Coordinates of C-alpha atoms in Angstrom, one line a residue:
X33 CA 37.9 59.9 -52.8
X34 CA 35.9 61.2 -55.7
X35 CA 32.4 62.3 -55.2
X36 CA 30.0 60.2 -57.3
X37 CA 26.3 60.5 -56.6
X38 CA 23.8 58.3 -58.5
X39 CA 20.7 60.4 -58.5
X40 CA 20.5 63.7 -60.1
X41 CA 18.2 66.5 -59.0
X42 CA 18.1 70.2 -59.7
X43 CA 19.9 72.4 -57.0
X44 CA 21.0 75.9 -56.6
X45 CA 24.4 76.7 -57.7
X46 CA 27.1 76.0 -55.1
X47 CA 29.3 78.7 -54.0
X48 CA 32.7 79.6 -55.6
X49 CA 35.8 77.9 -54.3
X50 CA 39.4 77.8 -55.1
X51 CA 40.5 74.8 -57.2
X52 CA 43.3 72.9 -55.6
X53 CA 46.2 71.5 -57.9
X54 CA 45.3 67.9 -56.9
X55 CA 41.7 68.3 -57.7
X56 CA 42.5 69.9 -61.2
X57 CA 45.0 67.1 -61.8
X58 CA 42.5 64.4 -61.0
X59 CA 39.8 66.0 -63.2
X60 CA 42.5 66.2 -66.1
X61 CA 43.4 62.5 -65.8
X62 CA 39.8 61.5 -65.4
X63 CA 38.4 63.4 -68.5
X64 CA 41.6 63.6 -70.5
X65 CA 40.2 62.2 -73.8
X66 CA 37.1 64.5 -73.5
X67 CA 39.2 67.7 -72.9
X68 CA 41.5 66.9 -75.8
X69 CA 38.3 66.4 -78.0
X70 CA 36.9 69.6 -77.0
X71 CA 40.3 71.3 -77.8
X72 CA 40.4 69.4 -81.2
X73 CA 36.9 70.7 -82.2
X74 CA 37.6 74.3 -81.1
X75 CA 40.9 74.6 -82.7
X76 CA 40.9 76.2 -86.2
X77 CA 40.9 73.7 -88.9
X78 CA 43.4 75.8 -90.9
X79 CA 46.0 74.3 -88.7
X80 CA 45.6 70.9 -90.4
X81 CA 44.6 67.6 -88.7
X82 CA 48.2 66.7 -87.6
X83 CA 49.0 69.9 -85.9
X84 CA 45.4 70.0 -84.5
X85 CA 45.9 66.8 -82.8
X86 CA 49.3 67.5 -81.3
X87 CA 48.2 71.0 -80.2
X88 CA 45.0 69.7 -78.7
X89 CA 47.1 67.4 -76.5
X90 CA 49.5 70.2 -75.6
X91 CA 46.6 72.5 -74.6
X92 CA 45.1 69.9 -72.3
X93 CA 48.4 69.0 -70.7
X94 CA 49.1 72.8 -70.1
X95 CA 45.7 73.4 -68.4
X96 CA 46.8 72.6 -64.8
X97 CA 47.1 75.8 -62.5
X98 CA 50.7 77.0 -61.9
X99 CA 50.5 77.2 -58.2
X100 CA 49.0 74.8 -55.6
X101 CA 45.7 76.4 -56.1
X102 CA 43.9 78.1 -58.9
X103 CA 41.4 81.2 -58.6
X104 CA 37.9 80.6 -57.5
X105 CA 35.6 79.2 -60.1
X106 CA 32.2 80.4 -60.3
X107 CA 29.9 77.7 -61.8
X108 CA 26.4 76.5 -62.3
X109 CA 25.4 73.3 -60.5
X110 CA 25.3 71.2 -63.7
X111 CA 27.9 72.9 -66.0
X112 CA 30.9 71.2 -64.5
X113 CA 30.4 67.8 -65.7
X114 CA 30.4 66.3 -69.1
X115 CA 27.0 65.8 -70.7
X116 CA 27.5 61.9 -70.7
X117 CA 27.7 62.1 -66.9
X118 CA 24.9 64.3 -66.2
X119 CA 22.8 62.7 -63.4
X120 CA 25.8 60.5 -62.2
X121 CA 28.1 63.1 -60.6
X122 CA 27.9 66.4 -58.7
X123 CA 29.5 69.7 -59.9
X124 CA 33.2 69.2 -60.1
X125 CA 35.0 72.6 -59.9
X126 CA 38.3 70.8 -60.9
X127 CA 36.8 69.8 -64.3
X128 CA 35.2 73.3 -64.7
X129 CA 38.6 74.9 -64.1
X130 CA 40.5 72.8 -66.6
X131 CA 37.8 72.9 -69.3
X132 CA 37.8 76.7 -69.1
X133 CA 41.7 76.7 -69.5
X134 CA 41.5 74.3 -72.5
X135 CA 38.8 76.4 -74.0
X136 CA 40.5 79.6 -73.7
X137 CA 43.8 78.4 -75.1
X138 CA 42.0 76.8 -78.0
X139 CA 40.4 80.2 -78.8
X140 CA 43.8 81.9 -78.4
X141 CA 45.3 79.5 -81.0
X142 CA 42.8 80.8 -83.5
X143 CA 44.0 84.4 -83.4
X144 CA 46.4 85.5 -86.2
X145 CA 50.0 86.4 -85.2
X146 CA 50.6 90.3 -85.2
X147 CA 53.7 91.9 -86.2
X148 CA 55.9 93.2 -83.4
X149 CA 53.5 91.7 -80.9
X150 CA 54.5 88.9 -78.5
X151 CA 52.6 85.8 -79.5
X152 CA 50.7 83.7 -77.0
X153 CA 52.0 80.3 -76.3
X154 CA 48.9 78.6 -77.8
X155 CA 49.5 80.4 -81.1
X156 CA 52.8 78.6 -81.5
X157 CA 53.5 75.0 -82.7
X158 CA 53.6 72.8 -79.5
X159 CA 57.1 71.6 -78.4
X160 CA 55.6 68.6 -76.6
X161 CA 54.0 66.1 -77.6
X162 CA 56.0 65.9 -80.9
X163 CA 56.1 63.2 -83.5
X164 CA 59.1 62.8 -85.9
X165 CA 58.7 61.3 -89.3
X166 CA 54.9 60.7 -89.0
X167 CA 51.8 62.6 -89.4
X168 CA 49.0 61.6 -87.0
X169 CA 45.2 62.1 -87.3
X170 CA 42.0 60.7 -86.1
X171 CA 40.1 57.9 -87.9
X172 CA 38.0 58.9 -90.8
X173 CA 34.1 58.9 -90.1
X174 CA 31.2 58.8 -92.5
X175 CA 29.6 61.4 -94.9
X176 CA 27.7 63.0 -91.9
X177 CA 30.9 63.6 -89.9
X178 CA 32.6 65.1 -93.0
X179 CA 29.8 67.5 -93.5
X180 CA 29.7 68.6 -90.0
X181 CA 33.4 69.2 -90.1
X182 CA 33.1 71.4 -93.2
X183 CA 30.2 73.3 -91.4
X184 CA 32.2 73.7 -88.2
X185 CA 35.2 75.0 -90.4
X186 CA 33.2 77.8 -91.6
X187 CA 32.4 79.2 -88.1
X188 CA 34.5 81.5 -86.0
X189 CA 36.4 80.2 -82.9
X190 CA 33.8 81.3 -80.4
X191 CA 30.9 79.9 -82.4
X192 CA 32.6 76.5 -82.5
X193 CA 33.2 76.6 -79.0
X194 CA 29.5 77.4 -78.4
X195 CA 28.5 74.5 -80.5
X196 CA 30.8 72.2 -78.8
X197 CA 29.6 73.3 -75.3
X198 CA 26.1 73.1 -76.3
X199 CA 26.4 69.7 -78.1
X200 CA 29.2 67.7 -76.5
X201 CA 28.9 69.1 -72.9
X202 CA 25.1 69.6 -72.8
X203 CA 25.2 73.1 -71.5
X204 CA 22.3 75.4 -71.7
X205 CA 22.7 78.8 -73.6
X206 CA 23.1 80.6 -70.3
X207 CA 25.8 78.3 -69.2
X208 CA 27.4 78.5 -72.6
X209 CA 27.5 82.2 -72.3
X210 CA 29.0 82.0 -68.9
X211 CA 31.8 79.8 -70.1
X212 CA 32.5 82.0 -73.2
X213 CA 32.6 85.1 -71.0
X214 CA 35.0 83.4 -68.8
X215 CA 37.1 82.6 -71.8
X216 CA 37.2 86.4 -72.6
X217 CA 35.0 86.1 -75.8
X218 CA 33.8 89.6 -76.7
X219 CA 30.3 88.8 -77.7
X220 CA 29.0 85.4 -76.4
X221 CA 25.5 86.2 -77.8
X222 CA 26.7 86.6 -81.4
X223 CA 28.7 83.3 -81.0
X224 CA 25.7 81.5 -79.9
X225 CA 23.5 83.0 -82.7
X226 CA 26.2 81.9 -85.3
X227 CA 26.5 78.5 -83.8
X228 CA 22.7 78.0 -84.3
X229 CA 23.2 78.2 -88.0
X230 CA 24.7 74.7 -88.0
X231 CA 22.0 71.9 -87.6
X232 CA 22.2 70.4 -84.2
X233 CA 23.9 66.9 -85.0
X234 CA 25.4 66.8 -81.6
X235 CA 25.7 62.9 -81.5
X236 CA 28.4 63.1 -84.3
X237 CA 30.7 65.1 -82.0
X238 CA 31.2 61.8 -80.1
X239 CA 32.4 60.2 -83.4
X240 CA 36.0 58.7 -84.0
X241 CA 36.2 61.5 -86.6
X242 CA 36.8 64.0 -84.0
X243 CA 38.7 61.8 -81.4
X244 CA 42.3 62.8 -81.2
X245 CA 43.0 60.0 -78.7
X246 CA 42.4 57.3 -81.3
X247 CA 44.9 58.0 -84.2
X248 CA 46.1 56.7 -87.5
X249 CA 49.7 57.3 -88.7
X250 CA 51.0 58.1 -92.0
X251 CA 54.7 58.9 -93.0
X252 CA 55.6 62.6 -93.8
X253 CA 57.1 63.7 -97.1
X254 CA 58.9 60.6 -98.3
X255 CA 60.7 62.1 -101.4
X256 CA 62.1 65.0 -99.2
X257 CA 63.0 62.5 -96.4
X258 CA 64.8 60.4 -99.2
X259 CA 66.7 63.4 -100.4
X260 CA 67.8 64.3 -96.9
X261 CA 68.6 60.6 -96.2
X262 CA 70.9 60.5 -99.3
X263 CA 72.8 63.7 -98.2
X264 CA 73.3 62.2 -94.7
X265 CA 74.5 59.0 -96.0
X266 CA 77.1 60.7 -98.2
X267 CA 78.2 62.7 -95.2
X268 CA 78.3 59.7 -92.9
X269 CA 80.4 57.6 -95.6
X270 CA 82.9 60.5 -95.9
X271 CA 83.1 60.7 -92.1
X272 CA 83.5 56.9 -91.8
X273 CA 86.4 57.0 -94.4
X274 CA 88.0 59.8 -92.5
X275 CA 87.7 58.0 -89.2
X276 CA 89.1 54.9 -90.7
X277 CA 92.1 56.7 -92.0
X278 CA 92.7 58.5 -88.7
X279 CA 92.4 55.2 -86.9
X280 CA 95.2 53.4 -88.9
X281 CA 97.3 51.6 -87.8
X282 CA 95.4 50.1 -85.0
X283 CA 93.2 47.1 -84.1
X284 CA 90.0 46.3 -82.0
X285 CA 86.3 46.1 -82.7
X286 CA 84.5 48.6 -84.9
X287 CA 81.2 50.1 -83.7
X288 CA 79.2 47.1 -85.3
X289 CA 81.6 44.3 -84.3
X290 CA 81.6 41.6 -86.7
X291 CA 78.4 42.4 -88.5
X292 CA 78.3 42.6 -92.2
X293 CA 77.9 46.1 -93.7
X294 CA 74.5 47.7 -93.7
X295 CA 74.0 47.2 -97.4
X296 CA 74.7 43.5 -97.3
X297 CA 71.9 41.1 -98.2
X298 CA 70.7 38.8 -95.4
X299 CA 69.7 35.3 -96.5
X300 CA 67.5 34.6 -93.3
X301 CA 65.6 37.9 -93.8
X302 CA 65.1 37.3 -97.5
X303 CA 63.8 33.7 -96.8
X304 CA 61.2 35.0 -94.3
X305 CA 59.7 36.9 -97.4
X306 CA 59.4 33.8 -99.5
X307 CA 55.8 32.2 -99.5
X308 CA 57.5 28.7 -100.0
X309 CA 59.1 28.9 -96.6
X310 CA 55.8 29.7 -94.7
X311 CA 55.2 27.2 -92.0
X312 CA 52.0 25.2 -92.4
X313 CA 50.5 23.1 -89.6
X314 CA 48.4 20.0 -90.4
X315 CA 44.7 20.0 -89.3
X316 CA 45.3 17.3 -86.5
X317 CA 48.5 18.7 -85.0
X318 CA 46.7 20.4 -82.1
X319 CA 45.2 17.1 -80.9
X320 CA 48.5 15.6 -80.0
X321 CA 50.5 18.7 -79.2
X322 CA 51.6 19.6 -75.6
X323 CA 50.7 23.3 -76.3
X324 CA 47.3 24.7 -77.2
X325 CA 47.8 28.1 -78.7
X326 CA 48.3 29.8 -82.0
X327 CA 51.3 27.7 -82.8
X328 CA 49.1 24.7 -83.4
X329 CA 46.3 26.4 -85.5
X330 CA 46.1 24.6 -88.8
X331 CA 46.5 26.4 -92.1
X332 CA 43.0 27.1 -93.4
X333 CA 41.2 29.1 -96.1
X334 CA 40.5 28.8 -99.9
X335 CA 43.6 31.0 -100.8
X336 CA 46.4 29.2 -99.1
X337 CA 47.9 28.1 -102.4
X338 CA 47.7 31.7 -103.9
X339 CA 51.5 32.5 -104.1
X340 CA 50.9 35.9 -105.4
X341 CA 48.7 36.9 -102.4
X342 CA 50.9 35.4 -100.0
X343 CA 54.1 37.3 -101.6
X344 CA 52.2 40.5 -101.4
X345 CA 51.2 40.0 -97.8
X346 CA 54.8 39.2 -96.8
X347 CA 56.2 42.0 -98.7
X348 CA 53.8 44.6 -97.2
X349 CA 54.4 43.3 -93.8
X350 CA 58.1 43.8 -94.2
X351 CA 57.9 47.2 -96.1
X352 CA 54.5 48.9 -95.7
X353 CA 54.0 51.6 -98.4
X354 CA 52.6 55.1 -97.6
X355 CA 49.1 54.1 -98.7
X356 CA 48.9 51.1 -96.3
X357 CA 46.8 51.5 -93.3
X358 CA 48.9 50.3 -90.5
X359 CA 47.6 49.7 -86.9
X360 CA 49.3 48.0 -83.9
X361 CA 48.1 47.4 -80.3
X362 CA 50.1 49.2 -77.7
X363 CA 53.4 47.5 -76.9
X364 CA 53.4 45.5 -80.3
X365 CA 56.4 46.1 -82.4
X366 CA 55.4 46.5 -86.1
X367 CA 58.5 45.4 -87.7
X368 CA 59.2 42.7 -90.3
X369 CA 58.9 39.0 -89.4
X370 CA 61.4 37.3 -87.3
X371 CA 62.1 34.3 -89.6
X372 CA 59.6 32.6 -91.7
X373 CA 56.1 33.1 -90.1
X374 CA 53.3 30.6 -89.7
X375 CA 50.3 30.8 -92.1
X376 CA 47.1 30.6 -90.1
X377 CA 44.5 31.7 -92.7
X378 CA 44.2 32.9 -96.3
X379 CA 40.7 33.4 -97.9
X380 CA 38.1 35.7 -98.8
X381 CA 36.1 37.7 -95.9
X382 CA 33.3 39.7 -97.2
X383 CA 34.8 42.0 -100.0
X384 CA 38.4 41.5 -98.9
X385 CA 41.3 38.8 -99.3
X386 CA 42.6 38.3 -95.8
X387 CA 45.9 36.6 -94.8
X388 CA 46.4 35.9 -91.0
X389 CA 50.1 35.2 -90.1
X390 CA 51.9 34.4 -86.8
X391 CA 55.6 34.7 -85.8
X392 CA 55.4 33.5 -82.3
X393 CA 55.2 37.0 -80.8
X394 CA 52.5 38.6 -83.0
X395 CA 49.5 37.8 -85.0
X396 CA 49.5 39.9 -88.3
X397 CA 46.4 40.5 -90.5
X398 CA 46.9 41.5 -94.1
X399 CA 43.7 42.6 -96.0
X400 CA 43.3 43.9 -99.5
X401 CA 40.1 44.5 -101.5
X402 CA 38.9 41.9 -104.2
X403 CA 38.6 44.7 -106.7
X404 CA 41.4 47.3 -107.1
X405 CA 44.5 48.0 -105.6
X406 CA 43.6 50.5 -102.9
X407 CA 42.5 50.2 -99.3
X408 CA 45.2 47.8 -98.1
X409 CA 45.3 47.3 -94.3
X410 CA 48.0 45.7 -92.1
X411 CA 47.1 45.0 -88.4
X412 CA 49.5 43.8 -85.6
X413 CA 48.5 42.4 -82.4
X414 CA 50.8 40.9 -79.7
X415 CA 50.1 37.3 -78.7
X416 CA 53.0 36.0 -76.7
X417 CA 52.1 33.7 -73.7
X418 CA 48.6 32.9 -75.3
X419 CA 46.9 29.8 -74.0
X420 CA 43.8 27.8 -75.1
X421 CA 41.4 30.5 -74.1
X422 CA 43.2 33.5 -75.3
X423 CA 43.9 31.9 -78.6
X424 CA 40.5 30.8 -79.2
X425 CA 39.4 33.3 -81.8
X426 CA 41.0 36.1 -84.1
X427 CA 39.0 38.9 -85.8
X428 CA 39.0 38.0 -89.5
X429 CA 37.2 41.2 -90.9
X430 CA 34.9 44.1 -90.0
X431 CA 32.3 45.5 -92.3
X432 CA 29.4 47.9 -91.8
X433 CA 29.6 47.7 -88.1
X434 CA 29.9 43.8 -87.9
X435 CA 32.8 41.5 -87.1
X436 CA 33.7 38.1 -88.1
X437 CA 36.0 35.8 -86.3
X438 CA 38.2 32.9 -87.3
X439 CA 37.9 30.4 -84.3
X440 CA 40.4 27.8 -83.2
X441 CA 40.1 24.2 -84.2
X442 CA 39.3 23.1 -80.7
X443 CA 36.1 25.3 -80.5
X444 CA 33.2 23.0 -80.7
X445 CA 30.3 25.5 -80.6
X446 CA 29.9 29.2 -81.1
X447 CA 27.0 31.4 -80.3
X448 CA 26.1 35.3 -79.6
X449 CA 25.1 36.6 -76.3
X450 CA 23.8 40.2 -75.4
X451 CA 25.4 41.2 -72.0
X452 CA 22.8 43.9 -71.5
X453 CA 20.2 41.0 -71.5
X454 CA 21.3 38.7 -68.7
X455 CA 18.2 36.7 -68.8
X456 CA 18.2 36.2 -72.5
X457 CA 19.3 33.1 -74.4
X458 CA 22.4 32.8 -76.5
X459 CA 21.8 33.1 -80.3
X460 CA 23.3 30.5 -82.6
X461 CA 26.3 31.6 -84.7
X462 CA 27.1 29.9 -88.0
X463 CA 30.7 28.9 -88.9
X464 CA 32.0 27.4 -92.2
X465 CA 34.4 24.4 -92.7
X466 CA 37.3 26.7 -91.8
X467 CA 36.0 27.9 -88.6
X468 CA 35.1 31.5 -90.0
X469 CA 32.0 32.7 -88.3
X470 CA 29.0 34.8 -89.7
X471 CA 28.9 38.4 -89.0
X472 CA 27.8 39.6 -85.7
X473 CA 27.3 43.2 -84.4
X474 CA 30.6 44.7 -83.0
X475 CA 30.2 46.7 -79.8
X476 CA 33.6 48.3 -80.5
X477 CA 32.1 50.1 -83.6
X478 CA 28.8 51.1 -82.1
X479 CA 28.0 54.7 -81.3
X480 CA 25.7 53.9 -78.3
X481 CA 25.3 51.1 -75.8
X482 CA 21.9 49.6 -76.6
X483 CA 23.3 46.1 -76.8
X484 CA 26.6 44.5 -76.2
X485 CA 26.9 41.4 -78.3
X486 CA 29.8 39.0 -77.3
X487 CA 31.0 35.7 -78.7
X488 CA 30.3 32.8 -76.6
X489 CA 32.6 29.8 -77.3
X490 CA 32.3 26.1 -75.9
X491 CA 35.8 24.4 -75.9
X492 CA 35.4 22.4 -72.9
X493 CA 32.9 21.9 -70.1
X494 CA 32.1 25.5 -69.8
X495 CA 31.3 28.5 -72.2
X496 CA 33.7 31.4 -72.5
X497 CA 32.8 35.0 -73.3
X498 CA 34.9 36.9 -75.6
X499 CA 34.4 40.6 -76.6
X500 CA 35.6 42.8 -79.4
X501 CA 37.5 45.9 -78.2
X502 CA 38.7 47.1 -81.7
X503 CA 41.7 44.8 -81.9
X504 CA 42.8 41.5 -83.7
X505 CA 42.4 39.5 -80.4
X506 CA 39.1 39.6 -78.6
X507 CA 39.3 40.1 -74.8
X508 CA 38.1 37.3 -72.4
X509 CA 35.5 38.3 -69.9
X510 CA 35.6 36.8 -66.4
X511 CA 34.0 37.1 -62.9
X512 CA 35.4 36.4 -59.3
X513 CA 38.4 37.1 -57.1
X514 CA 41.7 38.0 -58.6
X515 CA 43.2 34.8 -57.4
X516 CA 40.5 32.5 -59.0
X517 CA 38.8 34.3 -61.9
X518 CA 36.0 32.0 -63.6
X519 CA 34.0 32.2 -66.8
X520 CA 30.8 34.3 -66.8
X521 CA 28.2 31.5 -66.7
X522 CA 25.9 32.1 -63.8
X523 CA 22.9 34.4 -63.9
X524 CA 24.2 36.6 -61.0
X525 CA 27.4 37.1 -62.9
X526 CA 25.7 38.0 -66.2
X527 CA 23.6 40.5 -64.1
X528 CA 26.6 41.9 -62.8
X529 CA 28.2 42.3 -66.3
X530 CA 25.0 43.7 -67.6
X531 CA 25.7 46.8 -65.6
X532 CA 29.5 46.7 -66.5
X533 CA 29.5 46.1 -70.2
X534 CA 28.8 49.8 -71.1
X535 CA 32.1 50.8 -69.1
X536 CA 34.2 48.6 -71.4
X537 CA 34.8 51.5 -74.0
X538 CA 37.2 52.8 -71.4
X539 CA 39.6 50.0 -72.3
X540 CA 39.0 49.9 -76.0
X541 CA 42.1 49.7 -78.4
X542 CA 44.3 49.4 -75.4
X543 CA 45.8 45.9 -76.0
X544 CA 43.6 44.3 -73.4
X545 CA 43.9 40.5 -72.9
X546 CA 41.1 39.9 -70.4
X547 CA 38.8 41.8 -68.1
X548 CA 37.8 40.5 -64.7
X549 CA 35.0 41.9 -62.7
X550 CA 35.0 41.1 -58.9
X551 CA 32.2 41.8 -56.6
X552 CA 34.2 42.5 -53.4
X553 CA 31.5 43.8 -51.4
X554 CA 27.7 44.1 -50.7
X555 CA 26.3 46.9 -48.7
X556 CA 22.8 47.5 -47.1
X557 CA 21.9 51.1 -48.1
X558 CA 20.6 53.5 -45.4
X559 CA 16.9 54.0 -44.9
X560 CA 16.3 50.4 -46.1
X561 CA 17.0 51.6 -49.7
X562 CA 18.1 48.1 -50.8
X563 CA 21.3 46.4 -51.3
X564 CA 24.2 47.9 -53.2
X565 CA 27.0 45.9 -55.0
X566 CA 30.7 47.1 -55.0
X567 CA 32.8 45.7 -57.9
X568 CA 36.4 46.1 -59.0
X569 CA 36.8 45.7 -62.8
X570 CA 40.4 45.1 -63.9
X571 CA 41.6 44.9 -67.6
X572 CA 44.9 43.1 -68.0
X573 CA 47.0 43.6 -71.1
X574 CA 49.0 41.4 -73.4
X575 CA 52.1 43.6 -72.7
X576 CA 51.8 43.2 -68.9
X577 CA 51.7 46.9 -68.1
X578 CA 49.2 49.6 -68.7
X579 CA 46.3 47.8 -66.9
X580 CA 43.3 49.7 -66.1
X581 CA 41.1 49.4 -62.9
X582 CA 37.6 50.7 -62.2
X583 CA 35.8 50.6 -58.9
X584 CA 32.0 50.4 -59.4
X585 CA 29.1 51.3 -57.2
X586 CA 26.0 49.3 -58.3
X587 CA 22.9 50.7 -56.7
X588 CA 19.5 48.8 -57.2
X589 CA 18.3 49.6 -60.4
X590 CA 14.9 49.1 -62.1
X591 CA 16.4 48.1 -65.4
X592 CA 18.9 45.2 -65.8
X593 CA 21.3 47.0 -68.1
X594 CA 21.6 50.4 -66.1
X595 CA 25.2 51.3 -66.1
X596 CA 26.9 51.3 -62.8
X597 CA 28.4 54.5 -61.3
X598 CA 32.3 54.6 -61.4
X599 CA 33.6 55.4 -58.0
X600 CA 37.2 55.4 -58.8
X601 CA 39.8 54.7 -61.6
X602 CA 43.4 53.9 -61.8
X603 CA 45.9 53.0 -64.5
X604 CA 48.9 50.7 -64.2
X605 CA 48.0 49.9 -60.7
X606 CA 48.3 46.5 -59.0
X607 CA 44.8 46.9 -57.3
X608 CA 42.4 44.1 -57.7
X609 CA 45.1 42.0 -59.3
X610 CA 47.0 38.8 -58.1
X611 CA 49.7 41.0 -56.7
X612 CA 47.5 43.2 -54.7
X613 CA 43.9 41.5 -54.3
X614 CA 42.5 44.4 -52.3
X615 CA 40.6 47.6 -53.1
X616 CA 38.8 50.6 -51.2
X617 CA 36.5 53.1 -52.9
X618 CA 33.6 55.4 -51.9
X619 CA 30.9 57.7 -53.3
X620 CA 28.6 60.4 -52.3
X621 CA 25.0 59.0 -52.5
X622 CA 21.4 60.2 -52.3
X623 CA 18.7 58.2 -50.7
X624 CA 15.2 58.1 -52.0
X625 CA 14.1 60.6 -49.3
X626 CA 16.7 63.2 -50.5
X627 CA 19.3 62.8 -47.8
X628 CA 23.0 62.6 -48.7
X629 CA 25.5 60.0 -47.5
X630 CA 29.1 59.1 -47.9
X631 CA 29.2 55.4 -48.6
X632 CA 32.5 53.3 -48.7
X633 CA 33.5 49.6 -49.0
X634 CA 36.7 47.8 -48.9
X635 CA 37.6 44.3 -49.6
X636 CA 37.7 41.7 -46.8
X637 CA 41.4 42.6 -45.8
X638 CA 40.1 45.9 -44.2
X639 CA 39.2 46.0 -40.6
X640 CA 38.0 49.6 -40.2
X641 CA 37.3 52.5 -42.5
X642 CA 37.4 56.4 -41.8
X643 CA 36.7 59.7 -43.7
X644 CA 38.2 63.1 -43.0
X645 CA 38.8 66.4 -44.7
X646 CA 35.2 67.7 -44.6
X647 CA 33.1 64.6 -43.7
X648 CA 34.3 62.9 -40.5
X649 CA 33.3 59.4 -39.8
X650 CA 34.5 55.9 -39.1
X651 CA 33.3 52.4 -38.8
X652 CA 34.6 49.0 -37.9
X653 CA 34.6 46.3 -40.7
X654 CA 35.0 47.0 -44.4
X655 CA 31.8 49.1 -44.8
X656 CA 30.9 52.7 -43.8
X657 CA 27.9 55.1 -44.2
X658 CA 28.0 58.6 -43.0
X659 CA 25.5 61.4 -43.3
X660 CA 26.8 64.4 -45.2
X661 CA 25.7 67.4 -47.5
X662 CA 25.5 67.5 -51.2
X663 CA 28.8 68.3 -52.9
X664 CA 30.9 67.1 -50.0
X665 CA 34.4 66.3 -50.5
X666 CA 36.1 63.6 -48.2
X667 CA 39.4 61.8 -47.8
X668 CA 38.8 58.0 -47.4
X669 CA 41.3 55.5 -45.9
X670 CA 41.2 52.2 -44.1
X671 CA 43.3 49.9 -41.8
X672 CA 44.2 46.4 -42.7
X673 CA 44.5 43.5 -40.4
X674 CA 48.2 44.2 -39.9
X675 CA 47.5 47.7 -38.8
X676 CA 48.8 49.5 -41.8
X677 CA 46.8 52.3 -43.4
X678 CA 45.6 52.3 -47.0
X679 CA 44.0 55.0 -49.1
X680 CA 41.1 54.7 -51.6
X681 CA 41.9 53.7 -55.3
X682 CA 43.0 56.6 -57.4

């Protein structure tokens, strides 16, 4: 069980304690994106963005202790948790240790190599992870991010580390000096003074410009690769001729069987790139079809007869050039079309010409600017197994923090609803004759969580909520048990989602198809402090694997949109799903009188709960509350009706 308090108060620094391997590993898994961001910001810009990205990931992955435990970590009470979590979690020695290791390695990487001196591992290019044939780098930000990047590049490594610790982690100057001293910086005071020369634009450190976990890809030097490929082709041809001569006389299959030579032209592949062979569906086909998905979307848009535009879209799909911005959701193959695709839409969306195509497995969006030839984008999203709800809308365009959707022909009404305002009414959303909506704010592009606008569609007796998570296909939001999720329509369900919405960035750009939030328990808090709700939020993906699960603890809050505390996380776990509809999680909670408790709740399948390993207690049923001290660590498990023992979600 991971300690998670929901009330922050100043407290004296806890004593130093050895850090177990499991504790450091849990901190690395939970805060991996943040640790990689710290490494990326501290690494010297002279490495180049591609090597900085790979090195940042390598440093984070090499930050675990080599033995079962690490040396004791002296820490301040608040310096062990990221700034965004201040007030939600106690000091975590595992995170302190891993962050210190990442920081020290990133500083070592900035030292120049010395002749006849053995280099440190961080000074060498990483062996893993490694990418062949591509350069990867974070998404570009705005002018403010570029200016900040230039200012940080002018600082020394220790000064960059001080700026990042002060801005991204929210540490005080004394805490920053403590961290720099632990990283063997010679003069922490000078590093802080140098960092103070850069204006405090700390909110920009959270920008996608500095996020090495959300990447773009470009090919490497194509001319050099082409030269190497020609040389390899000549060598392979010579080897093939020699092999054929050595193999004569004889019979049997060759390595490619009855396939034509690789240079032979394929009529089916060429036909797929011909605009005249595109599949076009009539406007009324969906009304009589036995299927209700993308395959019965009619062909719409004002540019469906623009043969030149369609030819460019198909050609770029098959052979995207080096200047094309290509993106694909996880698990989506970005290859050429499998036969003649279906034309969904071709028209003007804001300042771009957009073509939407579907080949049965994927939806592909091609976009080119109305003026000029630069800035072409090609986006892929997996959509196999879509139904009427998951095929109700597609993202047609994004501009200036807004998103516009193309809705399905069976959608009768579209509106906008702010998830953070459960008592508010839905706002009307205009649509043109083709089903293209007007712009609405995209939460996937917002830098904060002051609002979370979702698309509300009426295609039957109930309204359905869809949210933008940065991909072509919006994700459906539901509530209820895994066996029977339902649309978010009731006031209680909206109130629950109001405290869950700001946790959705954790599943952004992950190929998510739907997100279900299930209230599996309600618990009366000790000392009559009200009623808390326990929820399990599960994000399912289009590819079927890679699901993400979060257990939430929603204590009573004065404001409706106050984010819940995350009690546990898991990835690729069956928990809270149809295959395993149960969950157990716990937190360390502080009452209004200042007393600390271990609280735990399981789904109805649990008959008893128990804690051990520092906090001993047990209770019959699926709820537990045990008095403890601040900073306590405990193991949580429960028994099911058949007597089997199950641990907490992790």
